[in-house]
Coordinates of C-alpha atoms and ligand atoms in Angstrom, one line a residue:
M23 CA 0.0 0.0 0.0
K24 CA 1.2 3.5 -0.8
E25 CA 2.7 5.6 2.0
L26 CA 0.8 8.8 1.8
S27 CA 0.4 11.4 4.5
L28 CA -1.5 14.7 4.5
T29 CA -2.3 14.6 8.1
K30 CA 0.6 15.1 10.5
T31 CA 0.2 11.8 12.3
K32 CA 1.7 8.6 11.0
Q33 CA -0.7 6.0 9.7
T34 CA -1.4 3.4 12.4
Q35 CA -0.9 -0.3 11.7
E36 CA -4.6 -0.8 12.6
D37 CA -5.6 1.7 9.9
K38 CA -3.4 0.0 7.3
N39 CA -5.0 -3.3 8.2
R40 CA -8.5 -1.9 7.9
Q41 CA -7.7 -0.4 4.4
K42 CA -6.2 -3.7 3.3
E43 CA -9.4 -5.5 4.4
L44 CA -11.5 -3.1 2.4
I45 CA -9.4 -3.5 -0.7
D46 CA -9.5 -7.3 -0.4
S47 CA -13.2 -7.4 0.3
G48 CA -14.6 -5.9 -2.9
V49 CA -14.4 -3.1 -5.4
V50 CA -13.2 0.3 -4.0
P51 CA -15.2 3.0 -5.8
E52 CA -13.3 4.7 -8.6
H53 CA -15.1 8.0 -8.0
I54 CA -16.5 9.2 -4.7
A55 CA -18.5 12.4 -4.5
I56 CA -19.3 14.0 -1.1
I57 CA -21.9 16.6 0.0
M58 CA -20.0 17.9 3.0
D59 CA -22.9 19.2 5.1
G60 CA -23.6 20.1 8.7
N61 CA -20.6 22.3 9.6
G62 CA -22.8 25.1 11.0
R63 CA -25.0 22.8 13.1
W64 CA -21.9 20.9 14.4
A65 CA -20.4 24.2 15.7
Q66 CA -23.7 25.5 17.0
S67 CA -24.3 22.3 18.9
K68 CA -21.1 23.0 20.7
G69 CA -22.0 26.6 21.4
N70 CA -19.6 27.9 18.8
I71 CA -20.1 30.1 15.7
R72 CA -20.7 28.5 12.4
L73 CA -17.3 29.4 11.0
F74 CA -15.7 27.2 13.6
G75 CA -17.5 24.3 12.0
H76 CA -16.2 25.2 8.6
K77 CA -12.6 25.3 10.1
V78 CA -12.9 21.9 11.7
G79 CA -14.5 20.7 8.4
V80 CA -11.1 21.3 6.7
D81 CA -9.6 18.7 9.0
S82 CA -12.2 16.2 7.7
V83 CA -11.3 17.1 4.1
R84 CA -7.6 16.4 4.9
D85 CA -8.3 13.1 6.5
I86 CA -10.8 11.9 3.9
T87 CA -8.5 13.0 1.0
E88 CA -5.6 11.1 2.5
A89 CA -7.6 8.0 3.1
C90 CA -9.0 8.0 -0.4
A91 CA -5.5 8.4 -1.9
Q92 CA -4.2 5.5 0.3
L93 CA -7.1 3.3 -0.8
G94 CA -6.4 4.0 -4.5
V95 CA -9.7 5.9 -5.2
K96 CA -9.1 7.7 -8.5
F97 CA -11.4 10.7 -8.2
L98 CA -12.8 12.5 -5.1
T99 CA -15.3 15.3 -5.8
L100 CA -16.1 17.5 -2.8
Y101 CA -19.1 19.9 -2.8
A102 CA -17.5 22.8 -1.0
F103 CA -19.6 25.8 -2.0
S104 CA -22.9 25.8 -4.0
T105 CA -24.2 28.5 -6.3
E106 CA -27.0 29.0 -3.7
N107 CA -24.4 29.4 -0.9
W108 CA -23.7 32.9 -2.2
G109 CA -27.0 33.8 -0.7
R110 CA -25.7 33.3 2.9
P111 CA -24.9 36.2 5.2
S112 CA -21.9 38.1 3.7
A113 CA -19.8 37.5 6.9
E114 CA -20.1 33.7 6.5
V115 CA -19.3 33.9 2.7
R116 CA -16.2 36.1 3.4
G117 CA -15.2 33.7 6.2
L118 CA -15.4 30.7 3.8
M119 CA -13.4 32.5 1.2
R120 CA -10.7 33.3 3.8
L121 CA -10.7 29.7 4.9
L122 CA -10.3 28.5 1.3
V123 CA -7.3 30.8 0.7
S124 CA -5.6 29.8 4.0
S125 CA -6.2 26.1 3.5
L126 CA -4.9 26.2 0.0
R127 CA -1.8 28.0 1.2
K128 CA -1.2 25.4 3.9
E129 CA -2.1 22.3 1.9
A130 CA -0.9 22.9 -1.7
D131 CA 2.7 21.5 -1.1
N132 CA 1.3 18.6 0.9
L133 CA -1.1 17.7 -2.0
H134 CA 1.8 17.9 -4.4
R135 CA 4.1 15.7 -2.3
N136 CA 1.3 13.1 -2.2
N137 CA 1.0 13.0 -6.0
I138 CA -2.6 14.5 -5.8
R139 CA -3.9 16.6 -8.7
L140 CA -6.2 19.4 -7.7
V141 CA -9.0 20.6 -10.1
T142 CA -12.1 22.6 -9.7
I143 CA -15.6 22.7 -11.2
G144 CA -17.9 25.6 -10.9
Q145 CA -18.3 29.3 -11.7
M146 CA -14.8 30.3 -10.7
D147 CA -15.1 33.8 -12.0
R148 CA -17.5 34.7 -9.1
F149 CA -14.6 34.2 -6.6
P150 CA -12.5 37.0 -5.3
D151 CA -9.1 37.5 -7.0
D152 CA -7.0 36.2 -4.0
C153 CA -9.0 32.9 -4.1
I154 CA -8.6 32.5 -7.8
K155 CA -4.9 33.2 -7.5
E156 CA -4.4 30.6 -4.8
L157 CA -6.4 28.0 -6.6
D158 CA -4.6 28.6 -9.9
E159 CA -1.3 28.2 -8.2
A160 CA -2.3 24.9 -6.5
I161 CA -3.8 23.6 -9.7
S162 CA -0.7 24.4 -11.8
L163 CA 1.6 23.0 -9.1
T164 CA -0.2 19.7 -9.0
K165 CA -1.3 19.4 -12.7
D166 CA 1.1 16.6 -13.7
N167 CA 0.4 14.4 -10.6
T168 CA -0.8 11.0 -11.4
G169 CA -2.4 9.9 -8.1
L170 CA -5.8 10.9 -6.7
E171 CA -7.7 13.7 -8.6
L172 CA -9.2 16.0 -5.9
C173 CA -12.0 18.0 -7.5
L174 CA -13.4 20.9 -5.5
A175 CA -16.9 21.9 -6.6
L176 CA -16.9 25.7 -5.9
S177 CA -19.8 28.0 -6.8
Y178 CA -21.2 24.9 -8.4
S179 CA -24.7 23.7 -9.1
G180 CA -25.9 20.9 -11.3
R181 CA -28.4 23.1 -13.1
W182 CA -25.6 25.6 -13.9
D183 CA -23.5 22.8 -15.3
I184 CA -26.3 21.5 -17.5
T185 CA -27.2 25.0 -18.6
E186 CA -23.6 25.7 -19.7
A187 CA -23.5 22.4 -21.6
V188 CA -26.8 23.2 -23.4
K189 CA -25.4 26.7 -24.4
K190 CA -22.2 25.1 -25.9
I191 CA -24.2 22.5 -27.8
A192 CA -26.7 25.1 -29.0
K193 CA -23.8 27.1 -30.4
H194 CA -22.6 24.1 -32.5
V195 CA -26.1 23.9 -33.9
E196 CA -26.3 27.6 -34.6
E197 CA -23.0 27.5 -36.4
G198 CA -24.3 24.6 -38.6
R199 CA -21.8 22.1 -37.3
L200 CA -24.3 19.9 -35.5
A201 CA -27.7 18.5 -36.5
P202 CA -30.1 18.5 -33.4
N203 CA -31.0 14.8 -33.9
L204 CA -27.3 13.9 -33.3
I205 CA -27.5 15.2 -29.7
N206 CA -27.3 12.3 -27.3
D207 CA -26.5 11.7 -23.7
Q208 CA -22.9 11.0 -24.3
M209 CA -22.5 14.4 -26.0
I210 CA -24.2 16.2 -23.2
G211 CA -21.9 14.5 -20.7
D212 CA -18.9 15.5 -22.8
H213 CA -20.0 19.2 -22.5
L214 CA -20.4 19.2 -18.7
S215 CA -17.6 20.4 -16.4
T216 CA -16.9 16.8 -15.4
A217 CA -16.3 15.7 -19.0
S218 CA -13.0 14.1 -18.3
I219 CA -14.2 12.3 -15.1
P220 CA -16.3 9.1 -14.9
D221 CA -19.6 9.5 -13.1
P222 CA -19.5 9.0 -9.3
D223 CA -19.9 5.4 -8.1
L224 CA -20.7 6.5 -4.6
I225 CA -22.2 9.7 -3.3
I226 CA -22.0 10.4 0.4
R227 CA -24.1 13.1 2.2
T228 CA -23.4 14.0 5.8
S229 CA -25.8 15.6 8.3
G230 CA -28.8 13.3 7.7
E231 CA -30.4 15.4 4.9
Y232 CA -32.0 13.3 2.2
R233 CA -31.5 15.6 -0.7
I234 CA -29.0 16.3 -3.5
S235 CA -29.0 20.1 -3.1
N236 CA -28.3 20.8 -6.8
F237 CA -25.0 18.8 -6.8
L238 CA -24.1 16.6 -9.9
L239 CA -27.6 16.3 -11.2
W240 CA -26.7 14.6 -14.5
Q241 CA -23.8 12.6 -13.3
L242 CA -25.5 11.0 -10.3
A243 CA -27.9 9.0 -12.5
Y244 CA -26.7 5.6 -11.2
S245 CA -24.5 6.5 -8.3
E246 CA -25.0 4.6 -5.0
L247 CA -26.3 6.9 -2.2
Y248 CA -24.9 6.8 1.3
I249 CA -26.4 9.2 3.9
T250 CA -25.1 9.5 7.4
E251 CA -26.5 11.4 10.4
L252 CA -23.0 12.6 11.3
Y253 CA -22.1 16.3 10.7
W254 CA -19.2 16.8 8.3
P255 CA -16.6 17.8 11.0
D256 CA -17.3 14.4 12.6
F257 CA -17.0 12.4 9.4
R258 CA -13.5 10.9 9.3
R259 CA -11.9 7.9 7.7
N260 CA -13.6 5.2 9.8
E261 CA -17.0 6.5 8.6
L262 CA -15.6 6.6 5.1
Y263 CA -14.7 2.9 5.4
E264 CA -18.3 2.2 6.6
A265 CA -19.6 3.9 3.5
I266 CA -17.3 1.9 1.2
Q267 CA -18.3 -1.3 3.0
S268 CA -21.9 -0.5 2.4
F269 CA -21.1 0.3 -1.3
Q270 CA -19.5 -3.1 -1.6
K271 CA -22.7 -4.9 -0.6
R272 CA -24.8 -3.1 -3.2
D273 CA -26.1 -4.8 -6.3
R274 CA -25.7 -2.2 -9.1
R275 CA -28.1 -3.2 -11.8
F276 CA -28.2 -0.1 -14.0
G277 CA -31.8 -0.8 -14.8
K278 CA -31.1 -4.4 -16.0
V279 CA -31.6 -7.6 -14.1
R280 CA -29.2 -9.4 -11.8
K281 CA -27.1 -12.1 -13.4
K282 CA -28.9 -14.8 -11.3
N283 CA -32.4 -13.6 -12.4
K284 CA -31.3 -13.4 -16.0
D285 CA -30.3 -17.1 -15.9
E286 CA -33.7 -17.9 -14.4
I287 CA -35.6 -16.0 -17.2
S288 CA -33.7 -17.6 -20.0
N289 CA -34.3 -21.1 -18.6
Ligands
IPE302 C1 -21.7 22.7 4.8 O1 -22.1 23.0 6.1 C2 -20.7 23.7 4.2 C3 -21.2 24.6 3.2 C4 -22.4 24.5 2.7 C5 -20.3 25.7 2.8 P1 -23.3 24.1 6.3 O2 -22.7 25.4 6.4 O3 -24.3 23.9 5.3 O4 -23.8 23.7 7.7 P2 -25.3 23.4 8.2 O5 -25.9 22.4 7.2 O6 -26.0 24.7 8.1 O7 -25.2 22.9 9.5
IPE303 C1 -25.1 21.6 0.2 O1 -25.3 22.0 1.5 C2 -23.9 22.4 -0.4 C3 -22.6 22.1 0.1 C4 -22.3 21.1 1.0 C5 -21.5 22.9 -0.4 P1 -26.4 23.2 1.8 O2 -26.4 23.3 3.3 O3 -26.1 24.4 1.0 O4 -27.7 22.5 1.3 P2 -29.2 22.6 1.9 O5 -29.5 24.1 2.0 O6 -29.2 21.9 3.2 O7 -30.0 21.9 0.8
MG304 MG1 -26.0 22.8 5.2

């Protein structure tokens, strides 16, 4: 197993064994997407301000990213800030931007040392200049890395993504380069911000909310859902292992019938 460390602590033998067990017991999802929810409630339940929850949430990001890299997950997409989150009080939005800049400053070298490639999806031009600068630097530093791809969804919404794809495709039609009847789902997928990434195998949402909140609407068509009551700052690698274990027990049929049933029907 790869020796990777983003967290300052050395990986325990117990954790290495747990990861080995998971890898041996079934398929580890190639792409995991996470709706990291519940930072505010976590902080408030401890009598703290919401921003404190966002801060501790960064520790969960570090731990989950490291565990995913160690497990050989290829893509990890984290919903960090939605289009709708711009509508929060300006002090919270400003606090989140500051946290993004300081976290990137602290973690970029670490990501690079661990062979992790950072990318983003979303409407980046809505971000303040210092955020864009920090993100661009981290993206360009890590662009040739071949390990885990860490994709941050920032100012992202599924409807925005689909709308942008529709505009691009409409332009091809307008320019006479595409006949409308040639538009198919593959082509739409190829015009989304996630064009180079396979659809998520597993989508995790923390904080016990049973909704997608405008995340990867198109891409989640056949993703397995895992919802936990835990708030994001409490979601660490052991909970991730439980989610993967649950994924490994699923029967992904993609609208077809199970192999066993297929045999029964043809008999
Ligand atoms: C998720 O936690 C982080 C972001 C959406 C930026 P929240 O801030 O939504 O926390 P809750 O859900 O209000 O507790
Ligand atoms: C979803 O959480 C967005 C992110 C985790 C970035 P929200 O807190 O914004 O979603 P709702 O309001 O509970 O649907
Ligand atoms: Mg929330």
